[in-house]
Tab-separated table of C-alpha atoms and ligand atoms in Angstrom:
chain	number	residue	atom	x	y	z
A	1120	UNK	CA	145.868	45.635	-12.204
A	1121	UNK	CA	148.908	47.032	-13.929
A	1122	UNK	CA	151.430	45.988	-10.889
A	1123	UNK	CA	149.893	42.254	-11.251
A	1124	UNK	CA	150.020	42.297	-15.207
A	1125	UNK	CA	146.719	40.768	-14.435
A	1126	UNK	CA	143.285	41.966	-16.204
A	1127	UNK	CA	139.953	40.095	-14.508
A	1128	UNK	CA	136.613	40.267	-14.514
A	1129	UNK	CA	133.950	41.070	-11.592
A	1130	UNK	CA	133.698	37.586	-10.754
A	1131	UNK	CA	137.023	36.437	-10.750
A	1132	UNK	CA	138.423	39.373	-9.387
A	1133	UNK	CA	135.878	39.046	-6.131
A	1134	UNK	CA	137.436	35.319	-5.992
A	1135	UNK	CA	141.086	36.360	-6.643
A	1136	UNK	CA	140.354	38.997	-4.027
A	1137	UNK	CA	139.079	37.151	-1.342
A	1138	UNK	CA	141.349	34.265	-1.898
A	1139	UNK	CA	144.892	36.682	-1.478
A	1140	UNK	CA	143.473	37.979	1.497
A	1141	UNK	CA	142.636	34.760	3.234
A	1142	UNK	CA	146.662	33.600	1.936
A	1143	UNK	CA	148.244	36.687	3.598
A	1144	UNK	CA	146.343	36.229	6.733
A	1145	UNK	CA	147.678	32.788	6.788
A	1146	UNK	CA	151.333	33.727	5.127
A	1147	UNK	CA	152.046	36.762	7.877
A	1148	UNK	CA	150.175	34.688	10.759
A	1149	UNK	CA	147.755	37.307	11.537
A	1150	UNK	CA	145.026	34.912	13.204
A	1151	UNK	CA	143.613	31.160	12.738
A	1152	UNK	CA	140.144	29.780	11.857
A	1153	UNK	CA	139.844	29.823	15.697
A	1154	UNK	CA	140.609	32.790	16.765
A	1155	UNK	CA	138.313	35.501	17.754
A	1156	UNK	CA	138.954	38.667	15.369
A	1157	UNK	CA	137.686	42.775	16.420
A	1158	UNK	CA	137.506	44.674	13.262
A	1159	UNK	CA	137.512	48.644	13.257
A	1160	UNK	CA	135.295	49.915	10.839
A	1161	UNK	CA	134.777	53.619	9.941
A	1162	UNK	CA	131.783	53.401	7.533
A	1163	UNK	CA	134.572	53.737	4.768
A	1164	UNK	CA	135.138	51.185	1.983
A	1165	UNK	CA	138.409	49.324	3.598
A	1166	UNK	CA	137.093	48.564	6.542
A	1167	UNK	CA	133.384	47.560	5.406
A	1168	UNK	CA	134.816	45.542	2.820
A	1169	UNK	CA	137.143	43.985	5.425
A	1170	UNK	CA	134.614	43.051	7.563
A	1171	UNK	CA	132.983	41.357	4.535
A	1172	UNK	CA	135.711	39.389	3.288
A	1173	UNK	CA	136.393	37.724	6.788
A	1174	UNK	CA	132.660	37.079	7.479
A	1175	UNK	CA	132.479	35.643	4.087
A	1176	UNK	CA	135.785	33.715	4.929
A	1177	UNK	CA	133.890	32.487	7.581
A	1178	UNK	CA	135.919	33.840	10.343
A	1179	UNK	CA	135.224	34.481	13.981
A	1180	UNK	CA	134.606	37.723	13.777
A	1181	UNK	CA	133.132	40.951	15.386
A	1182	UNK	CA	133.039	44.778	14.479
A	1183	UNK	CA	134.025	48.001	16.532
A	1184	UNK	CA	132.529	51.293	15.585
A	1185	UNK	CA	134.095	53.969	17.592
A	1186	UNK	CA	131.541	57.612	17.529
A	1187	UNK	CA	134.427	60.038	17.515
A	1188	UNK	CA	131.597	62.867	16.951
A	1189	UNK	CA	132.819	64.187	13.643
A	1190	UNK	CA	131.392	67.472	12.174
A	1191	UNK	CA	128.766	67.883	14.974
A	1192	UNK	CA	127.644	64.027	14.741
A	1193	UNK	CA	127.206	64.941	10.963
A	1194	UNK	CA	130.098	62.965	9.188
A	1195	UNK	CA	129.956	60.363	12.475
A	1196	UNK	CA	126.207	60.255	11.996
A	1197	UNK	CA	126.540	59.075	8.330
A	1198	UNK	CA	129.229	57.134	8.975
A	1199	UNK	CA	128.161	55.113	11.742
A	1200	UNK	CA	124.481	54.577	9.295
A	1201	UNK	CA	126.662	52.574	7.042
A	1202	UNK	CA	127.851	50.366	9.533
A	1203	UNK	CA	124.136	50.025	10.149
A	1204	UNK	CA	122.825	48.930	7.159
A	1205	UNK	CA	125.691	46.693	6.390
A	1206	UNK	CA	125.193	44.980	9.369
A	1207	UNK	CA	121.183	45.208	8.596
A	1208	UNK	CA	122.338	43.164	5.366
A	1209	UNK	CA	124.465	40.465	6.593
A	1210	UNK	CA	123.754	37.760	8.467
A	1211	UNK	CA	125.957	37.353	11.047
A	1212	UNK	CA	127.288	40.795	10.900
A	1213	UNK	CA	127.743	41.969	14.490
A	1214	UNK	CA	129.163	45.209	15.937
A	1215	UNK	CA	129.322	47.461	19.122
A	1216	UNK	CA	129.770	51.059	19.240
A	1217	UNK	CA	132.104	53.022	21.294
A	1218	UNK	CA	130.856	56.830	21.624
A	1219	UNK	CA	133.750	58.569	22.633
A	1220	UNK	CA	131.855	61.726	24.252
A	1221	UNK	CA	129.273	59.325	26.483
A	1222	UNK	CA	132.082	57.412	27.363
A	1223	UNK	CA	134.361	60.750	28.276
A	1224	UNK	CA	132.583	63.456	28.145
A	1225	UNK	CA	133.903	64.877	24.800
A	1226	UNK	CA	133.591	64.182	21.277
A	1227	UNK	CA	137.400	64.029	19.476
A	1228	UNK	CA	137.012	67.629	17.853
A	1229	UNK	CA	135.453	69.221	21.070
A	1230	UNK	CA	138.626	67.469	22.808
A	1231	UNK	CA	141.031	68.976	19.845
A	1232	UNK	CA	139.493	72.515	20.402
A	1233	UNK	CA	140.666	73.091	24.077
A	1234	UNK	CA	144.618	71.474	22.677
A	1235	UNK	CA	146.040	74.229	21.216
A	1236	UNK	CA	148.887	73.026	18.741
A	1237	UNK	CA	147.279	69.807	18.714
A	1238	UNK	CA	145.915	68.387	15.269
A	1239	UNK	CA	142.774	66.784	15.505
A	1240	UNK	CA	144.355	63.785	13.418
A	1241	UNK	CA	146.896	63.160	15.745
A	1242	UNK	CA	144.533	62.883	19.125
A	1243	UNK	CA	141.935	61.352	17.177
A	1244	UNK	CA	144.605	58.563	16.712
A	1245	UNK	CA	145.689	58.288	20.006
A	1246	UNK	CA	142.013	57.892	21.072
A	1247	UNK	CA	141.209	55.490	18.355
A	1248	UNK	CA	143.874	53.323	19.493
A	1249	UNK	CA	143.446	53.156	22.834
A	1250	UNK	CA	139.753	52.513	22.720
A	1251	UNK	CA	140.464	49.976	20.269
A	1252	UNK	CA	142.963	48.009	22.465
A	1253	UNK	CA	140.685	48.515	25.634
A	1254	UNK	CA	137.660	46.701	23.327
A	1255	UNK	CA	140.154	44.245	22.103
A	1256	UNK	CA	141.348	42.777	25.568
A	1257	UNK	CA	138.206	43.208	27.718
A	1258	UNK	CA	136.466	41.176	24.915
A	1259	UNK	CA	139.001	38.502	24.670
A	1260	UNK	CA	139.910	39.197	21.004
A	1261	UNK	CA	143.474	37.415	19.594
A	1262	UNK	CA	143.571	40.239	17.504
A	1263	UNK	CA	142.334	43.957	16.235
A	1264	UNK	CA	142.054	44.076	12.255
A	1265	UNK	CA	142.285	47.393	10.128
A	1266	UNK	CA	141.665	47.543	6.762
A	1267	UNK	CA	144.713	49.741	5.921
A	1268	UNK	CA	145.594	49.258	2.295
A	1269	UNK	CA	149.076	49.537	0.361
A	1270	UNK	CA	148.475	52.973	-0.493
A	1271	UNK	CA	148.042	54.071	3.313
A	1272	UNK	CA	151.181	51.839	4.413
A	1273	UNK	CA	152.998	53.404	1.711
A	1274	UNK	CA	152.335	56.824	2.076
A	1275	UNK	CA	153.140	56.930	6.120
A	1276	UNK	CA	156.290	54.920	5.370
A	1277	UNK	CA	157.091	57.859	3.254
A	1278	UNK	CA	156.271	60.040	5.752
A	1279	UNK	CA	158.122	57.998	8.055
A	1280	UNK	CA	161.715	57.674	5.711
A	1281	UNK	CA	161.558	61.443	5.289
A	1282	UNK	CA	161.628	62.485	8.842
A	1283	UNK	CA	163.540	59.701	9.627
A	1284	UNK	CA	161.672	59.106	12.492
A	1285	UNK	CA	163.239	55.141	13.644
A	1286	UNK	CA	160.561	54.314	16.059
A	1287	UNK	CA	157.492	54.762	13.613
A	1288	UNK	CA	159.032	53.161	11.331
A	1289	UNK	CA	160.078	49.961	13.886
A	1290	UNK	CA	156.333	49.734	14.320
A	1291	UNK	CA	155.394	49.826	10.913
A	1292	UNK	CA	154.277	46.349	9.820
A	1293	UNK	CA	151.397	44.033	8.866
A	1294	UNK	CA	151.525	42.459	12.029
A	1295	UNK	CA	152.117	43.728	15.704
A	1296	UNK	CA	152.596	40.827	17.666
A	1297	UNK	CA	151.341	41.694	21.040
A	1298	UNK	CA	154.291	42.405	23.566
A	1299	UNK	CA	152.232	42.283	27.121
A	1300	UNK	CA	149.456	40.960	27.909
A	1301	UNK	CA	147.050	43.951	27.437
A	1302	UNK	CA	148.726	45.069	24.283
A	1303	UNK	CA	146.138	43.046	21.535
A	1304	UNK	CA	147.817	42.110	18.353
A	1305	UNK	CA	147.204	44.600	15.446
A	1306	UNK	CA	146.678	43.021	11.837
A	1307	UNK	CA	146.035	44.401	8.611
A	1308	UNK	CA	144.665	42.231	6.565
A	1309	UNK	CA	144.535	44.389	3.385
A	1310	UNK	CA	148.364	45.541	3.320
A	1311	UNK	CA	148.867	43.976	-0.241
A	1312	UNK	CA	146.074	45.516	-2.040
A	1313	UNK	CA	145.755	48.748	-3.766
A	1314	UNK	CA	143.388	51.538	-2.712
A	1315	UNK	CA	141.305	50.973	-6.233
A	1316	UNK	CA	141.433	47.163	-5.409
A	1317	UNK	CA	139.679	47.398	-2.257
A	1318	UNK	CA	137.629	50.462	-3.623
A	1319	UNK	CA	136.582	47.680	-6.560
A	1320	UNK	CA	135.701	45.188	-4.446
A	1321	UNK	CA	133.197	47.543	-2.539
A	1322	UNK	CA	131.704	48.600	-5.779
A	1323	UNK	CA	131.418	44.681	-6.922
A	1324	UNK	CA	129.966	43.778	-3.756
A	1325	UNK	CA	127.635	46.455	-3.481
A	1326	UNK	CA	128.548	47.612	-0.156
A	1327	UNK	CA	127.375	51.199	0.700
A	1328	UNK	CA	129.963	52.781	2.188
A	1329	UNK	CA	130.943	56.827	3.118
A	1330	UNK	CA	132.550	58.404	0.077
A	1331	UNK	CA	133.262	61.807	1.789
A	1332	UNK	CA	136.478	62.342	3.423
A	1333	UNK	CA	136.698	63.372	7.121
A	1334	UNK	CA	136.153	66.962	7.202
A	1335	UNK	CA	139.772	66.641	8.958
A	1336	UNK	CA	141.963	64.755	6.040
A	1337	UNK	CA	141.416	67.795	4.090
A	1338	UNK	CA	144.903	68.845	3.423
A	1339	UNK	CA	146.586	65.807	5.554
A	1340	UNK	CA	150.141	65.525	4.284
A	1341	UNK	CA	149.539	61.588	3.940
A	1342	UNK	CA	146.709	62.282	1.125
A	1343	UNK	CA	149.777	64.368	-0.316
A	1344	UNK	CA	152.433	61.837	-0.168
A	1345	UNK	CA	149.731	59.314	-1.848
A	1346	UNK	CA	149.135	61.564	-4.690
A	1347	UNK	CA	153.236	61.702	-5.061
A	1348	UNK	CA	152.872	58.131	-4.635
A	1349	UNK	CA	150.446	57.950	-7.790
A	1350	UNK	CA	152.505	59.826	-9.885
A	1351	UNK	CA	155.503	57.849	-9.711
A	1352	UNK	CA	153.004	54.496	-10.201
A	1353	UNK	CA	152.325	56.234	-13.543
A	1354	UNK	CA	155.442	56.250	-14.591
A	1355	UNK	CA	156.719	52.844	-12.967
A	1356	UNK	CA	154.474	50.495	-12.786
A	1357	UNK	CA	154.370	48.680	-9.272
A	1358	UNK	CA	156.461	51.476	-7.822
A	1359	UNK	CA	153.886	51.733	-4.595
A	1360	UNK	CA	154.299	48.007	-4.284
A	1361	UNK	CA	158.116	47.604	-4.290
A	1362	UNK	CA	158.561	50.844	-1.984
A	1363	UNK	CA	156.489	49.080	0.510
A	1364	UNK	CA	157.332	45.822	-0.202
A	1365	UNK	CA	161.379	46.306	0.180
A	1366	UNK	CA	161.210	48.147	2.795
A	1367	UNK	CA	159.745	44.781	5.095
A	1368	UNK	CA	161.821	42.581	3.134
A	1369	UNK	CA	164.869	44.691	4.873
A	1370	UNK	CA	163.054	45.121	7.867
A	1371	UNK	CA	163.095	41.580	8.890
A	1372	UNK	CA	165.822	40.538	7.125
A	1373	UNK	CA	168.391	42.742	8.219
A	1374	UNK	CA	167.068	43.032	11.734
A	1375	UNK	CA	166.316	47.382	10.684
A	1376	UNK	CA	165.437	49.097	13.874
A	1377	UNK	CA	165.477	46.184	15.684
A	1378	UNK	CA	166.980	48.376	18.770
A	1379	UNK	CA	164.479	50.663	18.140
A	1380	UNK	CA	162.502	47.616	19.173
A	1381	UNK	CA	164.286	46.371	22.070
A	1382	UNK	CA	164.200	49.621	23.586
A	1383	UNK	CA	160.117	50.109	23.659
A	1384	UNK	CA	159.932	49.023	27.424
A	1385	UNK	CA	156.195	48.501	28.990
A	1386	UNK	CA	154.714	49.445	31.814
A	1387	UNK	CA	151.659	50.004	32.891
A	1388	UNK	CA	148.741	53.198	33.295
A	1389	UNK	CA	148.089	53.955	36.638
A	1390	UNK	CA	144.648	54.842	35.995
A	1391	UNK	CA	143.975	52.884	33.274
A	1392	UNK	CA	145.549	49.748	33.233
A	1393	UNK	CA	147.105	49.734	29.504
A	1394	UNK	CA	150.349	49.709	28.733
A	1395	UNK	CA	152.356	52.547	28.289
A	1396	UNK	CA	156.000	53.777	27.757
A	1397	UNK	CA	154.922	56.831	30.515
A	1398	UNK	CA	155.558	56.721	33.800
A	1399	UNK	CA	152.645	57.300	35.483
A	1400	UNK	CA	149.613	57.382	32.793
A	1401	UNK	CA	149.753	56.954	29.261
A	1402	UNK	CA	149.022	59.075	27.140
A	1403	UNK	CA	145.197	58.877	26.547
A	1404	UNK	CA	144.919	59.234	30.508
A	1405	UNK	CA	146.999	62.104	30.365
A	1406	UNK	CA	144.866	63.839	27.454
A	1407	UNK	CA	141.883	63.753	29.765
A	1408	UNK	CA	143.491	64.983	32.847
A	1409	UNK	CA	144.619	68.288	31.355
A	1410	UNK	CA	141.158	68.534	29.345
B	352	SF4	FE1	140.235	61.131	12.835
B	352	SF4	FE2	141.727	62.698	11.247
B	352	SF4	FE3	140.899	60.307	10.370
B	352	SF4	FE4	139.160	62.301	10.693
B	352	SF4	S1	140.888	62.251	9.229
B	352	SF4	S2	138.880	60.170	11.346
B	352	SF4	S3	139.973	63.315	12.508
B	352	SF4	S4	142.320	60.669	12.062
B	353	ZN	ZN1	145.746	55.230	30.959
């Protein structure tokens, strides 16, 4: 780990691993021994291996696989067998699936396909989201975890910087505190580790995850801006790190976007309940409605 100056072995990296992930839960507050936790998992290797490090921590905590119906149930289908067979593996390992088309009537692409000028990353987002708040509050959870890594964090905040675009970037951190009461706090757990760190610790551990990409990333400007990312690791060692790293540093120490902030007022879905900026329904409602 060239940005660490640190060299370890499978064992010790599994411990050094696990043991920086249980500090920056504690360092950034993201939840106690006592909370309960809802983790997302895609079948991928961050969020498997997420869900493994917290069960191993021995935290209270529960999975969330959301069906978005990928590929024809293809890419979904494979993905959601990995959950499976981790959870088949581990004791403890519990989870609940959310199939977006029984739920709604439409699987995310089939949704996409009647949105003209809508990318199917963008509403797949916007569904994710809001199915993953709804699960968090109904079930009581202190807090939704993702495993996003450093290399996703820092290739959306260079999205973000070069569009400028203030509000993303207000709501760009490690933790969202929750601002009402059906707004569940958003952690990610993983924000310090690099994309082959977490990819390592899959390997080490064994865990079977999906290596495909979504059919849908193919092209995504974010897997763009990571390979940019990459290059300028090469050159500077810990580049990734100190791009992300500064950029909170400033964020919270000189109060950045803080209006940006102050100006996100709440209210609430009329149809759904969750809280919105929208008058009337939020957006997720109002995807539905015109579907
Ligand atoms: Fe959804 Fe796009 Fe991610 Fe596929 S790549 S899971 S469509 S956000
Ligand atoms: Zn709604």
């Amino acid at each position: 780990m060239r940005q660490h100056r640190l060299s370890l072995c499978g064992e010790h990296f599994l411990e050094w691993f696990i043991a920086r992930t249980e500090r920056f839960i504690e360092k950034y507050g993201m939840f106690g021994p006592e909370d309960r936790v809802l983790v997302a998992v895609s079948g991928g290797k961050d969020s498997l291996a997420l869900w493994d490090v917290l069960l191993r921590l021995g935290y209270d905590v529960r999975a969330l696989y959301i069906n978005l119906g990928i590929n024809g149930q293809r890419y979904s289908g494979e993905s959601k067998a990995r959950v499976e067979r981790f959870a088949v593996e581990r004791e403890g390992a519990d989870f609940q699936v959310v199939d977006v088309r029984q739920a709604y009537g439409k699987s995310v692409p089939e949704l996409a396909s009647e949105k003209w000028g809508r990318k199917v990353c963008s509403l797949c987002g916007l569904v994710k989201r809001h199915i993953m708040n709804r699960m968090a509050c109904e079930g009581g959870f202190a807090a939704v975890a993702t495993g996003h890594n450093l290399d996703d964090e820092a290739a959306v905040l260079f999205q973000n910087v070069i569009h400028w675009q203030t509000g993303y970037l207000a709501r760009q951190a490690p933790v969202l505190p929750s601002t009402h009461p059906r707004l569940a706090r958003k952690v990610k757990p993983f924000f310090r580790f690099y994309e082959r760190d977490t990819a390592a610790y899959a390997l080490l551990r064994g865990i079977d995850y999906i290596y495909d990409e979504c059919p849908y990333a193919e092209g995504a400007t974010t897997i763009f801006y990571k390979e940019l990312l990459n290059q300028l690791e090469a050159r500077s060692r810990g580049a990734k790190q100190q791009f992300y790293l500064s950029f909170l540093q400033a964020r919270q120490e000189e109060g950045l976007f803080s209006r940006a902030m102050e100006e996100l007022e709440l209210g609430e879905c009329v149809r759904c309940g969750q809280p919105t900026t929208a008058p009337g329904l939020c957006a997720f409602c109002r995807l539905w409605e015109m579907s």
